[in-house]
């Protein structure tokens, strides 16, 4: 939910891409209309989940609000260098990751009997899947028109890794809050290293990266790197699987300093 609330940061990020930014704040270009429409839809996600948390009474809303405040103030850095190629590759990946995490949360909520939360997260996941499809279609067109530029941009983003939108998350107490949060998400199966590899494989197939021909030397190197990436993550996951099942405990201020294993 906290990640969903940092929309000012995400809209700022989208408007940093050369050639597609909203120059006036109310531009009638297709890119600007899309960005504002996307932001409006995403805004409903954070509102819905925050209202749910407030009404359920199971979290410390003061700490939730502090974390949101810090997150928006800190911003984010995703290595796009103002490039629309890199930017829309990032959003293609990230929206699919968000779809997966909300879907997994919906599944677990249903498993534990919270059917309302399951419905909420399932509805949000459906929105995220549509957003992912839109961004993926944009990049698919880039691969069609400029395969060399697109594959190099894809490789550059993956070399630096896809950082999550809330990587600068802070609650006023835990300086490594995002790392601890991500570790719990991995343990619970909300978003895992396997999901990361799955997304790479999905995008590789959707954009037909392995079958690209006529590339420059730089493009071929990028293609080779990308083709080896998902298997590399699979091997890494296999080596680390089962490790750290009894890791250290960490207090989370959002749930009244309750300790969870990370």
PDB file of N, CA and C in Angstrom, residues 129-211:
ATOM      1  N   UNK A 129      -2.264  -5.351 -14.400  1.00  0.00           N
ATOM      2  CA  UNK A 129      -2.005  -6.184 -15.579  1.00  0.00           C
ATOM      3  C   UNK A 129      -2.300  -5.413 -16.860  1.00  0.00           C
ATOM      4  N   UNK A 130      -3.366  -4.625 -16.846  1.00  0.00           N
ATOM      5  CA  UNK A 130      -3.686  -3.801 -18.019  1.00  0.00           C
ATOM      6  C   UNK A 130      -2.619  -2.733 -18.252  1.00  0.00           C
ATOM      7  N   UNK A 131      -2.153  -2.128 -17.163  1.00  0.00           N
ATOM      8  CA  UNK A 131      -1.084  -1.136 -17.298  1.00  0.00           C
ATOM      9  C   UNK A 131       0.179  -1.787 -17.866  1.00  0.00           C
ATOM     10  N   UNK A 132       0.503  -2.960 -17.358  1.00  0.00           N
ATOM     11  CA  UNK A 132       1.689  -3.676 -17.847  1.00  0.00           C
ATOM     12  C   UNK A 132       1.561  -3.975 -19.331  1.00  0.00           C
ATOM     13  N   UNK A 133       0.373  -4.370 -19.753  1.00  0.00           N
ATOM     14  CA  UNK A 133       0.154  -4.683 -21.168  1.00  0.00           C
ATOM     15  C   UNK A 133       0.378  -3.452 -22.038  1.00  0.00           C
ATOM     16  N   UNK A 134      -0.081  -2.299 -21.569  1.00  0.00           N
ATOM     17  CA  UNK A 134       0.082  -1.065 -22.343  1.00  0.00           C
ATOM     18  C   UNK A 134       1.554  -0.714 -22.506  1.00  0.00           C
ATOM     19  N   UNK A 135       2.293  -0.731 -21.418  1.00  0.00           N
ATOM     20  CA  UNK A 135       3.714  -0.394 -21.499  1.00  0.00           C
ATOM     21  C   UNK A 135       4.483  -1.422 -22.325  1.00  0.00           C
ATOM     22  N   UNK A 136       4.123  -2.685 -22.173  1.00  0.00           N
ATOM     23  CA  UNK A 136       4.791  -3.740 -22.937  1.00  0.00           C
ATOM     24  C   UNK A 136       4.540  -3.569 -24.428  1.00  0.00           C
ATOM     25  N   UNK A 137       3.341  -3.140 -24.784  1.00  0.00           N
ATOM     26  CA  UNK A 137       3.029  -2.877 -26.197  1.00  0.00           C
ATOM     27  C   UNK A 137       3.870  -1.728 -26.754  1.00  0.00           C
ATOM     28  N   UNK A 138       4.079  -0.701 -25.936  1.00  0.00           N
ATOM     29  CA  UNK A 138       4.910   0.428 -26.372  1.00  0.00           C
ATOM     30  C   UNK A 138       6.323  -0.051 -26.692  1.00  0.00           C
ATOM     31  N   UNK A 139       6.890  -0.834 -25.778  1.00  0.00           N
ATOM     32  CA  UNK A 139       8.261  -1.310 -25.992  1.00  0.00           C
ATOM     33  C   UNK A 139       8.317  -2.306 -27.143  1.00  0.00           C
ATOM     34  N   UNK A 140       7.272  -3.088 -27.323  1.00  0.00           N
ATOM     35  CA  UNK A 140       7.218  -4.001 -28.467  1.00  0.00           C
ATOM     36  C   UNK A 140       7.341  -3.221 -29.778  1.00  0.00           C
ATOM     37  N   UNK A 141       6.709  -2.063 -29.830  1.00  0.00           N
ATOM     38  CA  UNK A 141       6.807  -1.212 -31.025  1.00  0.00           C
ATOM     39  C   UNK A 141       8.225  -0.669 -31.185  1.00  0.00           C
ATOM     40  N   UNK A 142       8.878  -0.347 -30.074  1.00  0.00           N
ATOM     41  CA  UNK A 142      10.269   0.107 -30.141  1.00  0.00           C
ATOM     42  C   UNK A 142      11.165  -0.984 -30.713  1.00  0.00           C
ATOM     43  N   UNK A 143      10.937  -2.222 -30.312  1.00  0.00           N
ATOM     44  CA  UNK A 143      11.717  -3.341 -30.852  1.00  0.00           C
ATOM     45  C   UNK A 143      11.451  -3.519 -32.344  1.00  0.00           C
ATOM     46  N   UNK A 144      10.232  -3.219 -32.755  1.00  0.00           N
ATOM     47  CA  UNK A 144       9.891  -3.335 -34.173  1.00  0.00           C
ATOM     48  C   UNK A 144      10.577  -2.249 -35.007  1.00  0.00           C
ATOM     49  N   UNK A 145      10.591  -1.018 -34.491  1.00  0.00           N
ATOM     50  CA  UNK A 145      11.121   0.121 -35.243  1.00  0.00           C
ATOM     51  C   UNK A 145      12.625   0.310 -35.067  1.00  0.00           C
ATOM     52  N   UNK A 146      13.138  -0.014 -33.900  1.00  0.00           N
ATOM     53  CA  UNK A 146      14.557   0.203 -33.589  1.00  0.00           C
ATOM     54  C   UNK A 146      15.068  -0.930 -32.709  1.00  0.00           C
ATOM     55  N   UNK A 147      15.195  -2.138 -33.272  1.00  0.00           N
ATOM     56  CA  UNK A 147      15.592  -3.284 -32.457  1.00  0.00           C
ATOM     57  C   UNK A 147      16.941  -3.101 -31.776  1.00  0.00           C
ATOM     58  N   UNK A 148      17.869  -2.461 -32.456  1.00  0.00           N
ATOM     59  CA  UNK A 148      19.192  -2.265 -31.879  1.00  0.00           C
ATOM     60  C   UNK A 148      19.124  -1.369 -30.636  1.00  0.00           C
ATOM     61  N   UNK A 149      18.465  -0.238 -30.776  1.00  0.00           N
ATOM     62  CA  UNK A 149      18.343   0.673 -29.646  1.00  0.00           C
ATOM     63  C   UNK A 149      17.556   0.069 -28.501  1.00  0.00           C
ATOM     64  N   UNK A 150      16.518  -0.688 -28.828  1.00  0.00           N
ATOM     65  CA  UNK A 150      15.668  -1.277 -27.796  1.00  0.00           C
ATOM     66  C   UNK A 150      16.394  -2.365 -27.018  1.00  0.00           C
ATOM     67  N   UNK A 151      17.130  -3.231 -27.710  1.00  0.00           N
ATOM     68  CA  UNK A 151      17.800  -4.329 -27.015  1.00  0.00           C
ATOM     69  C   UNK A 151      18.943  -3.808 -26.155  1.00  0.00           C
ATOM     70  N   UNK A 152      19.633  -2.774 -26.623  1.00  0.00           N
ATOM     71  CA  UNK A 152      20.703  -2.178 -25.816  1.00  0.00           C
ATOM     72  C   UNK A 152      20.115  -1.529 -24.564  1.00  0.00           C
ATOM     73  N   UNK A 153      19.007  -0.826 -24.718  1.00  0.00           N
ATOM     74  CA  UNK A 153      18.355  -0.198 -23.567  1.00  0.00           C
ATOM     75  C   UNK A 153      17.876  -1.249 -22.566  1.00  0.00           C
ATOM     76  N   UNK A 154      17.319  -2.340 -23.059  1.00  0.00           N
ATOM     77  CA  UNK A 154      16.853  -3.431 -22.198  1.00  0.00           C
ATOM     78  C   UNK A 154      18.021  -4.003 -21.401  1.00  0.00           C
ATOM     79  N   UNK A 155      19.131  -4.256 -22.079  1.00  0.00           N
ATOM     80  CA  UNK A 155      20.302  -4.812 -21.404  1.00  0.00           C
ATOM     81  C   UNK A 155      20.848  -3.850 -20.355  1.00  0.00           C
ATOM     82  N   UNK A 156      20.888  -2.568 -20.675  1.00  0.00           N
ATOM     83  CA  UNK A 156      21.400  -1.584 -19.722  1.00  0.00           C
ATOM     84  C   UNK A 156      20.544  -1.543 -18.464  1.00  0.00           C
ATOM     85  N   UNK A 157      19.239  -1.609 -18.626  1.00  0.00           N
ATOM     86  CA  UNK A 157      18.359  -1.604 -17.458  1.00  0.00           C
ATOM     87  C   UNK A 157      18.552  -2.854 -16.612  1.00  0.00           C
ATOM     88  N   UNK A 158      18.737  -3.990 -17.256  1.00  0.00           N
ATOM     89  CA  UNK A 158      18.880  -5.239 -16.509  1.00  0.00           C
ATOM     90  C   UNK A 158      20.253  -5.359 -15.857  1.00  0.00           C
ATOM     91  N   UNK A 159      21.270  -4.767 -16.462  1.00  0.00           N
ATOM     92  CA  UNK A 159      22.600  -4.782 -15.834  1.00  0.00           C
ATOM     93  C   UNK A 159      22.579  -4.025 -14.509  1.00  0.00           C
ATOM     94  N   UNK A 160      21.825  -2.953 -14.485  1.00  0.00           N
ATOM     95  CA  UNK A 160      21.724  -2.151 -13.266  1.00  0.00           C
ATOM     96  C   UNK A 160      20.656  -2.684 -12.320  1.00  0.00           C
ATOM     97  N   UNK A 161      19.901  -3.661 -12.780  1.00  0.00           N
ATOM     98  CA  UNK A 161      18.794  -4.289 -12.062  1.00  0.00           C
ATOM     99  C   UNK A 161      17.604  -3.333 -11.950  1.00  0.00           C
ATOM    100  N   UNK A 162      16.435  -3.934 -11.941  1.00  0.00           N
ATOM    101  CA  UNK A 162      15.202  -3.160 -11.812  1.00  0.00           C
ATOM    102  C   UNK A 162      14.966  -2.892 -10.329  1.00  0.00           C
ATOM    103  N   UNK A 163      15.204  -1.661  -9.924  1.00  0.00           N
ATOM    104  CA  UNK A 163      14.987  -1.317  -8.520  1.00  0.00           C
ATOM    105  C   UNK A 163      13.499  -1.078  -8.293  1.00  0.00           C
ATOM    106  N   UNK A 164      13.039  -1.428  -7.120  1.00  0.00           N
ATOM    107  CA  UNK A 164      11.635  -1.262  -6.806  1.00  0.00           C
ATOM    108  C   UNK A 164      11.336   0.204  -6.469  1.00  0.00           C
ATOM    109  N   UNK A 165      10.119   0.661  -6.732  1.00  0.00           N
ATOM    110  CA  UNK A 165       9.783   2.074  -6.519  1.00  0.00           C
ATOM    111  C   UNK A 165      10.019   2.565  -5.093  1.00  0.00           C
ATOM    112  N   UNK A 166       9.916   1.664  -4.113  1.00  0.00           N
ATOM    113  CA  UNK A 166      10.042   2.076  -2.711  1.00  0.00           C
ATOM    114  C   UNK A 166      11.424   1.781  -2.139  1.00  0.00           C
ATOM    115  N   UNK A 167      12.451   1.730  -2.991  1.00  0.00           N
ATOM    116  CA  UNK A 167      13.774   1.338  -2.493  1.00  0.00           C
ATOM    117  C   UNK A 167      14.363   2.350  -1.516  1.00  0.00           C
ATOM    118  N   UNK A 168      13.833   3.574  -1.466  1.00  0.00           N
ATOM    119  CA  UNK A 168      14.297   4.580  -0.505  1.00  0.00           C
ATOM    120  C   UNK A 168      13.334   4.720   0.679  1.00  0.00           C
ATOM    121  N   UNK A 169      12.526   3.711   0.896  1.00  0.00           N
ATOM    122  CA  UNK A 169      11.547   3.703   1.982  1.00  0.00           C
ATOM    123  C   UNK A 169      12.220   3.895   3.349  1.00  0.00           C
ATOM    124  N   UNK A 170      11.577   4.684   4.211  1.00  0.00           N
ATOM    125  CA  UNK A 170      12.093   4.946   5.559  1.00  0.00           C
ATOM    126  C   UNK A 170      10.909   5.282   6.455  1.00  0.00           C
ATOM    127  N   UNK A 171      10.955   4.798   7.690  1.00  0.00           N
ATOM    128  CA  UNK A 171       9.856   5.066   8.625  1.00  0.00           C
ATOM    129  C   UNK A 171      10.283   5.940   9.793  1.00  0.00           C
ATOM    130  N   UNK A 172      11.488   6.510   9.707  1.00  0.00           N
ATOM    131  CA  UNK A 172      12.011   7.321  10.798  1.00  0.00           C
ATOM    132  C   UNK A 172      12.814   6.519  11.792  1.00  0.00           C
ATOM    133  N   UNK A 173      12.881   5.190  11.585  1.00  0.00           N
ATOM    134  CA  UNK A 173      13.587   4.329  12.530  1.00  0.00           C
ATOM    135  C   UNK A 173      14.558   3.371  11.839  1.00  0.00           C
ATOM    136  N   UNK A 174      14.055   2.631  10.880  1.00  0.00           N
ATOM    137  CA  UNK A 174      14.823   1.548  10.263  1.00  0.00           C
ATOM    138  C   UNK A 174      15.497   2.039   8.985  1.00  0.00           C
ATOM    139  N   UNK A 175      16.815   2.158   9.017  1.00  0.00           N
ATOM    140  CA  UNK A 175      17.551   2.630   7.855  1.00  0.00           C
ATOM    141  C   UNK A 175      17.618   1.643   6.714  1.00  0.00           C
ATOM    142  N   UNK A 176      17.273   0.396   6.971  1.00  0.00           N
ATOM    143  CA  UNK A 176      17.263  -0.630   5.916  1.00  0.00           C
ATOM    144  C   UNK A 176      15.857  -1.202   5.758  1.00  0.00           C
ATOM    145  N   UNK A 177      14.871  -0.338   5.885  1.00  0.00           N
ATOM    146  CA  UNK A 177      13.478  -0.789   5.910  1.00  0.00           C
ATOM    147  C   UNK A 177      13.088  -1.544   4.651  1.00  0.00           C
ATOM    148  N   UNK A 178      13.468  -1.020   3.480  1.00  0.00           N
ATOM    149  CA  UNK A 178      13.048  -1.701   2.255  1.00  0.00           C
ATOM    150  C   UNK A 178      13.656  -3.093   2.168  1.00  0.00           C
ATOM    151  N   UNK A 179      14.928  -3.234   2.524  1.00  0.00           N
ATOM    152  CA  UNK A 179      15.569  -4.551   2.480  1.00  0.00           C
ATOM    153  C   UNK A 179      14.851  -5.533   3.402  1.00  0.00           C
ATOM    154  N   UNK A 180      14.486  -5.075   4.576  1.00  0.00           N
ATOM    155  CA  UNK A 180      13.772  -5.943   5.517  1.00  0.00           C
ATOM    156  C   UNK A 180      12.375  -6.289   4.998  1.00  0.00           C
ATOM    157  N   UNK A 181      11.694  -5.295   4.442  1.00  0.00           N
ATOM    158  CA  UNK A 181      10.372  -5.517   3.851  1.00  0.00           C
ATOM    159  C   UNK A 181      10.454  -6.520   2.704  1.00  0.00           C
ATOM    160  N   UNK A 182      11.461  -6.350   1.823  1.00  0.00           N
ATOM    161  CA  UNK A 182      11.614  -7.246   0.672  1.00  0.00           C
ATOM    162  C   UNK A 182      11.921  -8.669   1.118  1.00  0.00           C
ATOM    163  N   UNK A 183      12.692  -8.803   2.204  1.00  0.00           N
ATOM    164  CA  UNK A 183      13.018 -10.136   2.713  1.00  0.00           C
ATOM    165  C   UNK A 183      11.774 -10.851   3.222  1.00  0.00           C
ATOM    166  N   UNK A 184      10.896 -10.121   3.899  1.00  0.00           N
ATOM    167  CA  UNK A 184       9.645 -10.719   4.378  1.00  0.00           C
ATOM    168  C   UNK A 184       8.748 -11.084   3.200  1.00  0.00           C
ATOM    169  N   UNK A 185       8.683 -10.210   2.198  1.00  0.00           N
ATOM    170  CA  UNK A 185       7.879 -10.501   1.002  1.00  0.00           C
ATOM    171  C   UNK A 185       8.372 -11.760   0.305  1.00  0.00           C
ATOM    172  N   UNK A 186       9.688 -11.940   0.268  1.00  0.00           N
ATOM    173  CA  UNK A 186      10.277 -13.147  -0.325  1.00  0.00           C
ATOM    174  C   UNK A 186       9.867 -14.381   0.473  1.00  0.00           C
ATOM    175  N   UNK A 187       9.978 -14.307   1.800  1.00  0.00           N
ATOM    176  CA  UNK A 187       9.640 -15.447   2.650  1.00  0.00           C
ATOM    177  C   UNK A 187       8.165 -15.830   2.541  1.00  0.00           C
ATOM    178  N   UNK A 188       7.310 -14.821   2.427  1.00  0.00           N
ATOM    179  CA  UNK A 188       5.868 -15.077   2.372  1.00  0.00           C
ATOM    180  C   UNK A 188       5.387 -15.464   0.980  1.00  0.00           C
ATOM    181  N   UNK A 189       6.242 -15.289  -0.026  1.00  0.00           N
ATOM    182  CA  UNK A 189       5.847 -15.611  -1.389  1.00  0.00           C
ATOM    183  C   UNK A 189       5.025 -14.528  -2.055  1.00  0.00           C
ATOM    184  N   UNK A 190       5.125 -13.302  -1.556  1.00  0.00           N
ATOM    185  CA  UNK A 190       4.400 -12.180  -2.162  1.00  0.00           C
ATOM    186  C   UNK A 190       5.109 -11.708  -3.420  1.00  0.00           C
ATOM    187  N   UNK A 191       6.423 -11.554  -3.336  1.00  0.00           N
ATOM    188  CA  UNK A 191       7.238 -11.216  -4.509  1.00  0.00           C
ATOM    189  C   UNK A 191       8.621 -11.789  -4.276  1.00  0.00           C
ATOM    190  N   UNK A 192       9.060 -12.669  -5.175  1.00  0.00           N
ATOM    191  CA  UNK A 192      10.259 -13.457  -4.943  1.00  0.00           C
ATOM    192  C   UNK A 192      11.266 -13.323  -6.082  1.00  0.00           C
ATOM    193  N   UNK A 193      12.452 -13.884  -5.842  1.00  0.00           N
ATOM    194  CA  UNK A 193      13.476 -13.920  -6.887  1.00  0.00           C
ATOM    195  C   UNK A 193      12.985 -14.719  -8.091  1.00  0.00           C
ATOM    196  N   UNK A 194      12.179 -15.727  -7.841  1.00  0.00           N
ATOM    197  CA  UNK A 194      11.606 -16.517  -8.928  1.00  0.00           C
ATOM    198  C   UNK A 194      10.676 -15.665  -9.788  1.00  0.00           C
ATOM    199  N   UNK A 195       9.916 -14.787  -9.140  1.00  0.00           N
ATOM    200  CA  UNK A 195       9.041 -13.878  -9.888  1.00  0.00           C
ATOM    201  C   UNK A 195       9.866 -12.948 -10.774  1.00  0.00           C
ATOM    202  N   UNK A 196      10.985 -12.475 -10.259  1.00  0.00           N
ATOM    203  CA  UNK A 196      11.876 -11.592 -11.028  1.00  0.00           C
ATOM    204  C   UNK A 196      12.344 -12.299 -12.293  1.00  0.00           C
ATOM    205  N   UNK A 197      12.776 -13.555 -12.141  1.00  0.00           N
ATOM    206  CA  UNK A 197      13.219 -14.337 -13.302  1.00  0.00           C
ATOM    207  C   UNK A 197      12.065 -14.603 -14.266  1.00  0.00           C
ATOM    208  N   UNK A 198      10.881 -14.859 -13.719  1.00  0.00           N
ATOM    209  CA  UNK A 198       9.703 -15.086 -14.571  1.00  0.00           C
ATOM    210  C   UNK A 198       9.403 -13.867 -15.445  1.00  0.00           C
ATOM    211  N   UNK A 199       9.536 -12.688 -14.858  1.00  0.00           N
ATOM    212  CA  UNK A 199       9.256 -11.467 -15.618  1.00  0.00           C
ATOM    213  C   UNK A 199      10.276 -11.286 -16.736  1.00  0.00           C
ATOM    214  N   UNK A 200      11.530 -11.557 -16.439  1.00  0.00           N
ATOM    215  CA  UNK A 200      12.560 -11.476 -17.483  1.00  0.00           C
ATOM    216  C   UNK A 200      12.201 -12.402 -18.637  1.00  0.00           C
ATOM    217  N   UNK A 201      11.853 -13.638 -18.319  1.00  0.00           N
ATOM    218  CA  UNK A 201      11.506 -14.611 -19.360  1.00  0.00           C
ATOM    219  C   UNK A 201      10.273 -14.167 -20.147  1.00  0.00           C
ATOM    220  N   UNK A 202       9.292 -13.621 -19.448  1.00  0.00           N
ATOM    221  CA  UNK A 202       8.081 -13.160 -20.127  1.00  0.00           C
ATOM    222  C   UNK A 202       8.404 -12.052 -21.124  1.00  0.00           C
ATOM    223  N   UNK A 203       9.163 -11.055 -20.690  1.00  0.00           N
ATOM    224  CA  UNK A 203       9.487  -9.926 -21.565  1.00  0.00           C
ATOM    225  C   UNK A 203      10.403 -10.350 -22.708  1.00  0.00           C
ATOM    226  N   UNK A 204      11.323 -11.252 -22.421  1.00  0.00           N
ATOM    227  CA  UNK A 204      12.201 -11.772 -23.481  1.00  0.00           C
ATOM    228  C   UNK A 204      11.370 -12.426 -24.579  1.00  0.00           C
ATOM    229  N   UNK A 205      10.375 -13.203 -24.173  1.00  0.00           N
ATOM    230  CA  UNK A 205       9.522 -13.872 -25.149  1.00  0.00           C
ATOM    231  C   UNK A 205       8.602 -12.914 -25.871  1.00  0.00           C
ATOM    232  N   UNK A 206       8.030 -11.984 -25.122  1.00  0.00           N
ATOM    233  CA  UNK A 206       7.085 -11.039 -25.710  1.00  0.00           C
ATOM    234  C   UNK A 206       7.765 -10.152 -26.748  1.00  0.00           C
ATOM    235  N   UNK A 207       8.984  -9.745 -26.458  1.00  0.00           N
ATOM    236  CA  UNK A 207       9.715  -8.867 -27.378  1.00  0.00           C
ATOM    237  C   UNK A 207      10.618  -9.638 -28.349  1.00  0.00           C
ATOM    238  N   UNK A 208      10.536 -10.988 -28.256  1.00  0.00           N
ATOM    239  CA  UNK A 208      11.261 -11.877 -29.183  1.00  0.00           C
ATOM    240  C   UNK A 208      12.749 -11.524 -29.272  1.00  0.00           C
ATOM    241  N   UNK A 209      13.352 -11.337 -28.117  1.00  0.00           N
ATOM    242  CA  UNK A 209      14.746 -10.888 -28.052  1.00  0.00           C
ATOM    243  C   UNK A 209      15.699 -11.915 -28.651  1.00  0.00           C
ATOM    244  N   UNK A 210      15.458 -13.194 -28.385  1.00  0.00           N
ATOM    245  CA  UNK A 210      16.374 -14.228 -28.875  1.00  0.00           C
ATOM    246  C   UNK A 210      16.405 -14.310 -30.394  1.00  0.00           C
ATOM    247  N   UNK A 211      15.334 -13.934 -31.051  1.00  0.00           N
ATOM    248  CA  UNK A 211      15.251 -14.087 -32.510  1.00  0.00           C
ATOM    249  C   UNK A 211      15.607 -12.814 -33.278  1.00  0.00           C
TER     250      UNK A 211
END
